[in-house]
Short mmCIF file of C-alpha atoms in Angstrom, two decimals:
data_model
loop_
_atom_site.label_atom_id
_atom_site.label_comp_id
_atom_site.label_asym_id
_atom_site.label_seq_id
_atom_site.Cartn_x
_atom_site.Cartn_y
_atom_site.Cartn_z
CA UNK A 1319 66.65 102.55 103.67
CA UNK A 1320 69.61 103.58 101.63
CA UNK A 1321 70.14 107.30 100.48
CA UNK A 1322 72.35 109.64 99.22
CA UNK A 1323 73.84 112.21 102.25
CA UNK A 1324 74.70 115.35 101.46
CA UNK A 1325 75.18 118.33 103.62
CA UNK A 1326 73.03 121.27 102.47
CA UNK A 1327 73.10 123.31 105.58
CA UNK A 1328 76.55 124.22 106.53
CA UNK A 1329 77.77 125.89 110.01
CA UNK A 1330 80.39 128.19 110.71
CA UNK A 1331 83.04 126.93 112.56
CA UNK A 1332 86.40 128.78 114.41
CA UNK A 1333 89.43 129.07 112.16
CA UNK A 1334 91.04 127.78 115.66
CA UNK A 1335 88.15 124.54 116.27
CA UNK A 1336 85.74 123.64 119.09
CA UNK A 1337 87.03 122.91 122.45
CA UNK A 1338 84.50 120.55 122.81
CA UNK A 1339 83.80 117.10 120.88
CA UNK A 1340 81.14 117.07 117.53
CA UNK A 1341 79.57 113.57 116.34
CA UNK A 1342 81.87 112.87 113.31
CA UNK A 1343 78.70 111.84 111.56
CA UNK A 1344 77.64 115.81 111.79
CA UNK A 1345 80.78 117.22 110.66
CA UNK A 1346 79.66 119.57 107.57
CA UNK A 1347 81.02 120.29 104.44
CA UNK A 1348 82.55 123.78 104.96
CA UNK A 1349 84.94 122.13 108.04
CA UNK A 1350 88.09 123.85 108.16
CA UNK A 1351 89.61 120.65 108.50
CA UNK A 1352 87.91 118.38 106.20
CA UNK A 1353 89.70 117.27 102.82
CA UNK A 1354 87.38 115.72 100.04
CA UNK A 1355 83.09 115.14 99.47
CA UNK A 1356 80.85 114.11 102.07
CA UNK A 1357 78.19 111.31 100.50
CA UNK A 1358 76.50 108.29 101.07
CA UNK A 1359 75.40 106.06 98.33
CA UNK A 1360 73.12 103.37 98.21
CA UNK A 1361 73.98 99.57 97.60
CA UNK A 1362 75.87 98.36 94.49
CA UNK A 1363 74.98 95.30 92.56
CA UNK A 1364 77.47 92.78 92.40
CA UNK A 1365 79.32 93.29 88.47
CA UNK A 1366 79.13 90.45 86.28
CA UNK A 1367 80.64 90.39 82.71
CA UNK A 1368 80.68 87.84 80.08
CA UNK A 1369 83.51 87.08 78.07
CA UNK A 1370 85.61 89.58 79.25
CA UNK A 1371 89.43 90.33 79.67
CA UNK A 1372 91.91 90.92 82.63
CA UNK A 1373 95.08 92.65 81.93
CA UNK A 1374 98.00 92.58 84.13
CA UNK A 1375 100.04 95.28 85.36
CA UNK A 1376 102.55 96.77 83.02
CA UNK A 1377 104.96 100.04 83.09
CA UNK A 1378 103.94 102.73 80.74
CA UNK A 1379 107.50 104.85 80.64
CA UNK A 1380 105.36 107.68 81.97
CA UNK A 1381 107.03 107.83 85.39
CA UNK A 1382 106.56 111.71 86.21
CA UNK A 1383 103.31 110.82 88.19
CA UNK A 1384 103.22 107.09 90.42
CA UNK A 1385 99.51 106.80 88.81
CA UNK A 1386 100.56 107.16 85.56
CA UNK A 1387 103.61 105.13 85.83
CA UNK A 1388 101.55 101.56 85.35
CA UNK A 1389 98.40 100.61 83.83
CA UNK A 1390 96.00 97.80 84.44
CA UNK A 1391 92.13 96.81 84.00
CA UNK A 1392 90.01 95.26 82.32
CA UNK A 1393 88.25 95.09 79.07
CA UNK A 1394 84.97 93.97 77.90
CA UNK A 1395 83.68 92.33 74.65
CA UNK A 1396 83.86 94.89 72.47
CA UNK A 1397 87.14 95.94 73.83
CA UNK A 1398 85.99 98.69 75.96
CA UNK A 1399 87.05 99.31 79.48
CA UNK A 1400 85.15 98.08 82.28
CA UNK A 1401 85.39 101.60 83.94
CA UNK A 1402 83.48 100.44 87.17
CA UNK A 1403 86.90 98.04 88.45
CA UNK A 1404 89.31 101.10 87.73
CA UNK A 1405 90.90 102.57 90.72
CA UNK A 1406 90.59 106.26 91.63
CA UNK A 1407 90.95 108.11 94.47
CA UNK A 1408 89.40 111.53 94.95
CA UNK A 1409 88.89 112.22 90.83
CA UNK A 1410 92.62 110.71 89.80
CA UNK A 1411 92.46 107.47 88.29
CA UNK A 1412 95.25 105.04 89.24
CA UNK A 1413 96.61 102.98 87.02
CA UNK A 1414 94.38 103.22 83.83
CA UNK A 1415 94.23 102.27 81.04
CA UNK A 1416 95.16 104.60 77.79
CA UNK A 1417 92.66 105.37 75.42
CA UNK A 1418 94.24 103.75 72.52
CA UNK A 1419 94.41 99.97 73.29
CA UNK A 1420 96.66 99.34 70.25
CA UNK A 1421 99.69 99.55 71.99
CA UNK A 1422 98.33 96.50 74.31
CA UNK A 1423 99.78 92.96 73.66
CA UNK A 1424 98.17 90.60 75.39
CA UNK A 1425 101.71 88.23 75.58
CA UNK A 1426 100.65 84.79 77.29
CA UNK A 1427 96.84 84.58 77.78
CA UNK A 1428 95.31 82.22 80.13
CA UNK A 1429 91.35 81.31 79.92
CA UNK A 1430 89.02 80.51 82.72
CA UNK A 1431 85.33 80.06 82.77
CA UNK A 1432 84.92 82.08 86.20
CA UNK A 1433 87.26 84.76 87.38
CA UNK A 1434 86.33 86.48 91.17
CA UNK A 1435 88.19 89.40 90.94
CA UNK A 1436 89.05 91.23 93.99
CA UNK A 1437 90.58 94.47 93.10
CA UNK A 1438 94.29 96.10 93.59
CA UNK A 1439 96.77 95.38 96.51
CA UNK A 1440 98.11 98.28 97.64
CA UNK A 1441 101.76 98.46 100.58
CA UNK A 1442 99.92 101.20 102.23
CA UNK A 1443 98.27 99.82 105.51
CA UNK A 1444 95.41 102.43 105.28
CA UNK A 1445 94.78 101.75 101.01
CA UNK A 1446 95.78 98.10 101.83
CA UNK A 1447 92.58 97.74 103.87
CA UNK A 1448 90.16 100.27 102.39
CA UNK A 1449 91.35 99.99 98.57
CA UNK A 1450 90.14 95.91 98.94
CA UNK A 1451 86.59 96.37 99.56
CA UNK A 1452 85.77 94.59 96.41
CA UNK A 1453 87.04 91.87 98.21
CA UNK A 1454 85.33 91.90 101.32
CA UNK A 1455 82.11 92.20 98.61
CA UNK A 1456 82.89 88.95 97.25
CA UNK A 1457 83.71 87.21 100.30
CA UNK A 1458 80.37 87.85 101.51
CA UNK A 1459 78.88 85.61 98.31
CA UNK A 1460 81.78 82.93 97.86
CA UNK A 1461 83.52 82.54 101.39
CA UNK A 1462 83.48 78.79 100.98
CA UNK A 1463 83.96 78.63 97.13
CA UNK A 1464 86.87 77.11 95.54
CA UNK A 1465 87.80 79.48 93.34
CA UNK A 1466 90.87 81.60 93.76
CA UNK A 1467 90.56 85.22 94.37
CA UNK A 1468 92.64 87.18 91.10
CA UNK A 1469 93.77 90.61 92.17
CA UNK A 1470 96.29 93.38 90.63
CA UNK A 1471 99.38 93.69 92.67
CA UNK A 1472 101.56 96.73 91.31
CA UNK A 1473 104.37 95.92 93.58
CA UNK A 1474 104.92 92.56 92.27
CA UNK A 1475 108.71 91.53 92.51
CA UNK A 1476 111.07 89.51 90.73
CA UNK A 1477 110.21 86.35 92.73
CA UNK A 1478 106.50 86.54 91.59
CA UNK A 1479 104.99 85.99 94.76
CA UNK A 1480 103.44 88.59 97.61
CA UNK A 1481 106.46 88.80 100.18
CA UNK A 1482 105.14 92.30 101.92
CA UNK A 1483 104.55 91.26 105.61
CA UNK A 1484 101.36 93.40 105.82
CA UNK A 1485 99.93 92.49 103.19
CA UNK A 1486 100.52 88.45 104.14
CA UNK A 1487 99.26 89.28 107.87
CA UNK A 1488 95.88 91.02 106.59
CA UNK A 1489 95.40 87.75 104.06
CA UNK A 1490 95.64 85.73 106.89
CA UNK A 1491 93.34 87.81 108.95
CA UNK A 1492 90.75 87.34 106.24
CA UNK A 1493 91.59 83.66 106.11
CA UNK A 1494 92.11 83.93 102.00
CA UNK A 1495 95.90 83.86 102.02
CA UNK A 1496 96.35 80.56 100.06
CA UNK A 1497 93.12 81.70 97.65
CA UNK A 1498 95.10 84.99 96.59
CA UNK A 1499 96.01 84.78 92.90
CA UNK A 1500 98.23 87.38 91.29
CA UNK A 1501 97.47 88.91 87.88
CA UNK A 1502 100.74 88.11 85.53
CA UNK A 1503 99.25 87.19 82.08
CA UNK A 1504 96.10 88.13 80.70
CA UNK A 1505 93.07 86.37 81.71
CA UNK A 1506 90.01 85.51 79.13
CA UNK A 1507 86.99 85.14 81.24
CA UNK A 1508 84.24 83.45 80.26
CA UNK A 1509 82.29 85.26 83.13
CA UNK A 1510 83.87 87.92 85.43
CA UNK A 1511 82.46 88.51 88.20
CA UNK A 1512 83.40 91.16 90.71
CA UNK A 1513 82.43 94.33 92.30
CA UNK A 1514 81.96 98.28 91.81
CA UNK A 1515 83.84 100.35 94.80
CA UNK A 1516 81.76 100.37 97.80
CA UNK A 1517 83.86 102.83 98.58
CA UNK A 1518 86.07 105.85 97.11
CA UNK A 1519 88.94 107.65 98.91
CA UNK A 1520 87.89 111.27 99.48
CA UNK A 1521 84.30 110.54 97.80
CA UNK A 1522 81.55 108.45 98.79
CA UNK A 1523 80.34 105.47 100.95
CA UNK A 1524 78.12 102.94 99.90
CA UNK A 1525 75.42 101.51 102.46
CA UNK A 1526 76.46 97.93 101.61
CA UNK A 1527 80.11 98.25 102.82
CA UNK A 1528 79.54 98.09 106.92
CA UNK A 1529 77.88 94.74 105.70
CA UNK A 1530 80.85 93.71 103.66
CA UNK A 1531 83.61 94.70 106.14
CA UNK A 1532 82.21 93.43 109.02
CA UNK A 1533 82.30 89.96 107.54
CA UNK A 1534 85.69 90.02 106.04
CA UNK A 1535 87.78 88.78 108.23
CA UNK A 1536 87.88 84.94 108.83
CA UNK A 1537 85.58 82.50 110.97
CA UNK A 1538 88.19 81.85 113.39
CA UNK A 1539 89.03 85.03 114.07
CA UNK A 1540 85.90 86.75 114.31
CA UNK A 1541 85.18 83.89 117.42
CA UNK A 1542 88.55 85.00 118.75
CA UNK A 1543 87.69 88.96 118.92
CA UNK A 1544 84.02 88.27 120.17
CA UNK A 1545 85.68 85.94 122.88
CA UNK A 1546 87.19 89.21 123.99
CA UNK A 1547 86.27 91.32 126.98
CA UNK A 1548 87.09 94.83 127.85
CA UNK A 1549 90.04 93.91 130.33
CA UNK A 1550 92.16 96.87 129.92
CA UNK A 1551 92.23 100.98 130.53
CA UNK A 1552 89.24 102.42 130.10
CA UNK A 1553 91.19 104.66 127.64
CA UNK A 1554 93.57 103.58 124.89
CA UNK A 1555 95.47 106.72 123.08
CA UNK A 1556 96.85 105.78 119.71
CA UNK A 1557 100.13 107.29 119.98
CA UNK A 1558 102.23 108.81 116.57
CA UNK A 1559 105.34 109.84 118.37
CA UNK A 1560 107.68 107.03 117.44
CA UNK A 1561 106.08 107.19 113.76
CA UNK A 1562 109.13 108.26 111.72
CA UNK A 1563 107.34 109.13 108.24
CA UNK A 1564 104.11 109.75 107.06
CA UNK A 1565 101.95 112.62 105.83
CA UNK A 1566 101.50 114.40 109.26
CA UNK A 1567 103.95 115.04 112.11
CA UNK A 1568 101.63 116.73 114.87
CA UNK A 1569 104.27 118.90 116.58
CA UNK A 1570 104.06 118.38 120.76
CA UNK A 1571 102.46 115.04 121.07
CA UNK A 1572 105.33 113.43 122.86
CA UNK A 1573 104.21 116.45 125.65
CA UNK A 1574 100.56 114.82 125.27
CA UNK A 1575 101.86 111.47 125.86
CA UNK A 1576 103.69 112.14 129.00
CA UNK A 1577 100.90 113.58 130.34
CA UNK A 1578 98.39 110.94 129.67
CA UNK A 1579 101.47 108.22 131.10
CA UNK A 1580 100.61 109.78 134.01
CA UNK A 1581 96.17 109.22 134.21
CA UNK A 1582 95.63 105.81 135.50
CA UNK A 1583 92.67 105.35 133.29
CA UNK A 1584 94.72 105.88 129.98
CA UNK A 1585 96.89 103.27 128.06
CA UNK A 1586 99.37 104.64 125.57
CA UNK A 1587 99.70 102.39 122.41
CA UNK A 1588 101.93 102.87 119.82
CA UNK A 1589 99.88 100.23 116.99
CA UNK A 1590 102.77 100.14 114.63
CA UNK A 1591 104.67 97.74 117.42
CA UNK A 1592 101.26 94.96 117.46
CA UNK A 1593 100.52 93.03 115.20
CA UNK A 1594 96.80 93.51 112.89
CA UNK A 1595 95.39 91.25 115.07
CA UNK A 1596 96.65 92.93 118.49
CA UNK A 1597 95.14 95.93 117.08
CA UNK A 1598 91.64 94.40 115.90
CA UNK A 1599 91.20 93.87 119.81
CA UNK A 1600 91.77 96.72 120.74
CA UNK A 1601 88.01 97.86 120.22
CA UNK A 1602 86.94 95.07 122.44
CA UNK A 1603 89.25 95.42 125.30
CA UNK A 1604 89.06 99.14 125.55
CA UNK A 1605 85.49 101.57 126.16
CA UNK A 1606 87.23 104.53 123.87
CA UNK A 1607 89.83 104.57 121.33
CA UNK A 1608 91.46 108.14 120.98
CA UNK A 1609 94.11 110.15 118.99
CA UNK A 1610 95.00 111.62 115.80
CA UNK A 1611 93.41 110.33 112.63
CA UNK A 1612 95.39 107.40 111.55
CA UNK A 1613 95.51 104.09 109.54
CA UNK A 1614 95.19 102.06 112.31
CA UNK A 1615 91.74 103.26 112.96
CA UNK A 1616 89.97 102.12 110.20
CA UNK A 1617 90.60 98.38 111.60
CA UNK A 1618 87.35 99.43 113.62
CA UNK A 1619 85.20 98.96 110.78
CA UNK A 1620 86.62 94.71 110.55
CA UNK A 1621 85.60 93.87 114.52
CA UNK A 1622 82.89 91.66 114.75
CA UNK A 1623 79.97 93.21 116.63
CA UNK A 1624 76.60 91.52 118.66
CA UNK A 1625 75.17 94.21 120.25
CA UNK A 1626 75.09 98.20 119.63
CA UNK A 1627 78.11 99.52 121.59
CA UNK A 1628 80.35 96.53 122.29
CA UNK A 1629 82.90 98.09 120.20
CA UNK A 1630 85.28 100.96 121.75
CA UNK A 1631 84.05 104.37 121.01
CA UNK A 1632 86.37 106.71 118.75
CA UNK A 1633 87.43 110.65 119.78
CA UNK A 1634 89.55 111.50 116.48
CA UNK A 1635 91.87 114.28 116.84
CA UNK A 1636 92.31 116.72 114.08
CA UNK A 1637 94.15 119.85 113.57
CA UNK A 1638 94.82 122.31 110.22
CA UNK A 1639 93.80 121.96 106.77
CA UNK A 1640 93.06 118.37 105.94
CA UNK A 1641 93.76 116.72 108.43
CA UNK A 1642 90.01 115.26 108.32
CA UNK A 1643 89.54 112.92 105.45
CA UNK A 1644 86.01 113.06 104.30
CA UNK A 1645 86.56 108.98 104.54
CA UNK A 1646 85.81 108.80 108.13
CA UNK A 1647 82.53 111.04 108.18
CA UNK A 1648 81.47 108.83 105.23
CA UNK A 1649 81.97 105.65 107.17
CA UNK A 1650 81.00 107.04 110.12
CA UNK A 1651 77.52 107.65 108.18
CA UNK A 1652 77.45 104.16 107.20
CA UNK A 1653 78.55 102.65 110.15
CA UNK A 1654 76.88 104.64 112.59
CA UNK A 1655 78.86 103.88 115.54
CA UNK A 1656 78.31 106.92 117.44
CA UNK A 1657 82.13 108.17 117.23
CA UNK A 1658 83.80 111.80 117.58
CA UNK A 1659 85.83 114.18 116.54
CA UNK A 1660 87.43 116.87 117.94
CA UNK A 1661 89.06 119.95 116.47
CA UNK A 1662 92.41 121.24 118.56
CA UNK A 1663 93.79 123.10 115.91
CA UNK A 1664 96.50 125.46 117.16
CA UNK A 1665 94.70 129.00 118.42
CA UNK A 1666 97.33 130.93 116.16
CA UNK A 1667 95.68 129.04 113.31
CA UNK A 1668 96.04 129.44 109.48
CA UNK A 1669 99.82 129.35 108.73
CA UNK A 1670 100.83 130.30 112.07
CA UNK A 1671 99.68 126.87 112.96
CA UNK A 1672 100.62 124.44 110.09
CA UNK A 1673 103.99 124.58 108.33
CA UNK A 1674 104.03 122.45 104.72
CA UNK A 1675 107.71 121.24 104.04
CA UNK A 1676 109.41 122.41 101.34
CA UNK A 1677 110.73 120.22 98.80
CA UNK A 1678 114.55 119.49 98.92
CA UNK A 1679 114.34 121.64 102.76
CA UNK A 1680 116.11 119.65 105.54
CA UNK A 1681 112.73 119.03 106.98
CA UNK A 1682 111.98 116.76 104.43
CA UNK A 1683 114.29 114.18 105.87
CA UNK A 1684 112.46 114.19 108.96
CA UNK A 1685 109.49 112.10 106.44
CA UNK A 1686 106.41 114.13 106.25
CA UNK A 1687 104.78 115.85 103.88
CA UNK A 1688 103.76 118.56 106.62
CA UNK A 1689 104.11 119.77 110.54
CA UNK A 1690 101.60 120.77 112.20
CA UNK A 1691 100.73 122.63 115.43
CA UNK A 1692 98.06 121.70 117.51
CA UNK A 1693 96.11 123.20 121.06
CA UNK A 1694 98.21 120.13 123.36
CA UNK A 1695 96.56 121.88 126.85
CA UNK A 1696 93.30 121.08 125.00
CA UNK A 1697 93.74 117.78 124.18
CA UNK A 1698 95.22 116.51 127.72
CA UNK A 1699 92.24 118.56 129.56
CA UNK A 1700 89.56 116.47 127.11
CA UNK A 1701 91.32 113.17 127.92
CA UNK A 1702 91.68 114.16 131.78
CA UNK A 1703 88.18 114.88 132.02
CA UNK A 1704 87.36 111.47 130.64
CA UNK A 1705 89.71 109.45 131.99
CA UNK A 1706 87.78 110.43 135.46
CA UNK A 1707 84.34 109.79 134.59
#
């Protein structure tokens, strides 16, 4: 049964966090760490629309924002846009369309009688796999069709053709690499058929995506990670010490990770040196996945499961203002795995404990957006204690 989830009864919670693990799946709404809405939406049905138009992705000149520097979509028959394919994320739409479509020329238009469009590629490993669930949708219903697979690529280059590494890895771990069309001239569609967003960053779940994502990735590959048995430390700590940008620098992990070096049970992994598939296996070959909230965590949600609990069990660390995306208690709610979170926010908390980086300061070189403190005695006490159970 399908439902919308919303937290109506919230509990207080330490400015400095729990020392103890909560199910993620139970983390209210008034969490000092969460960023964005907590809800679970039922199942979406699949979008079909007759004699409708893609448009490709063109500059607009407005480059003071990234999401306002390009526009792409999709119109219907009476010219309108087909508002449930835009992009958004939290309430900012990416990419959209203006108002006034009189400044669109459609320049070389192809036709087609069916167009399976897939959504927006984006660089970012943590968009690249989350912003695609349109995708996975459609995969589910034409897997062994024909038919290519259309999809807006914003970083298209000169040469045409999809030459980010990532992005060709994570093709070929869905097995669709060679089905992949990219969106350069407009596209009449006779019938266009595609999906709304089963899921929205910072917003909302639907029940159908555990469905979709857990079929997404090819045959061959799902028999490859089932074929897998936990062969490995009990413990695998995702490690963000080498990381050398990103939003989030958590200040005194490399103390964490010498530390755990040392615990026979635990095996420090750094994912950005293995590959997607390395990574994918991970949850098979391991009984819990731990660290701070990262990209590389939501390849969870891809691993093929039998049985309830074959899959490694996640203990996310947080600490400070959002560093909790409301995405992972969403999918947590969907998926219900069973995974945890715990809050080691520094005990000085508040700004004592997180430090946002200036603009133009010297710290921006360092590339993040923000440093943050965090309760290291706590976290290497949690994973002691479990490494020796």
């Amino acid at each position: 049964m399908t439902r919308s989830h919303m937290v109506t009864a919230p509990t207080p919670f330490s400015p400095a966090g729990s020392t103890v693990p909560i199910a993620l799946a139970e983390v209210p709404d008034n969490h000092p760490c969460l960023w964005g809405r907590l809800e679970l939406l039922p199942a979406a049905p699949l979008l079909e629309e007759p004699d409708a138009q893609l448009l490709p992705t063109r500059r607009t000149g407005q480059a003071q924002h990234w999401w306002t520097s390009r526009k792409q979509g999709a119109i219907d028959r009476q010219g309108q846009p087909i508002t449930a394919i835009n992009d958004v994320r939290g309430a900012r739409p990416i990419y959209a369309l203006p108002d006034d479509f009189s400044d669109i020329r459609p320049g070389k238009v192809r036709r087609r009688p069916v167009v399976l469009y897939g959504g927006t590629v984006f660089e970012h490993f943590g968009h690249l796999l989350l912003d695609l669930n349109r995708l996975y949708r459609l995969l589910q219903l034409f897997r062994r069709s024909r038919e290519p697979i259309w999809v807006h690529y914003p970083a298209l280059g000169e040469a045409g053709t999809i030459e980010n590494p990532l992005v060709k890895a994570w093709f070929d771990c869905l097995g669709i690499r060679k089905r992949v069309r990219v969106l350069r001239c407009t596209l009449n569609c006779d019938r266009l058929v595609s999906s709304p967003a089963l899921y929205r960053d910072r917003c909302y779940v639907t029940a159908d995506f555990p469905r979709a994502a857990q079929r997404a990735l090819s045959g061959k590959l799902q028999r490859r990670l089932l074929a897998l048995e936990p062969d490995a430390a009990p413990i695998a700590y995702l490690s963000r010490h080498k990381l050398s940008s990103g939003t989030t620098r958590f200040d005194g992990e490399l103390e964490v990770v010498e530390a755990l070096r040392k615990l026979p049970n635990v095996a420090v992994i750094c994912p950005e040196e293995l590959s997607i598939e390395a990574k994918l296996g991970l949850y098979r070959r391991h009984r819990m996945i731990t660290g701070f909230v990262q990209a590389a965590m939501v390849l969870k949600y891809f691993v093929p499961t039998t049985r309830p609990g074959d899959l490694a069990r996640q203990l996310m660390l947080v600490a400070g203002r959002n560093s909790l995306n409301s995405n992972w208690v969403n999918m947590e709610r969907a998926f219900g795995f069973g995974d945890q979170v715990l809050d080691c926010t520094h005990p000085a908390g508040g700004r004592e404990g997180e430090e946002l980086i200036e603009l133009g300061s010297p710290r921006q070189a360092e590339g993040f957006q923000r440093l943050n403190r965090f309760n290291a005695g706590l976290v290497i006490d949690q994973l002691r204690a479990l490494s020796e159970r």
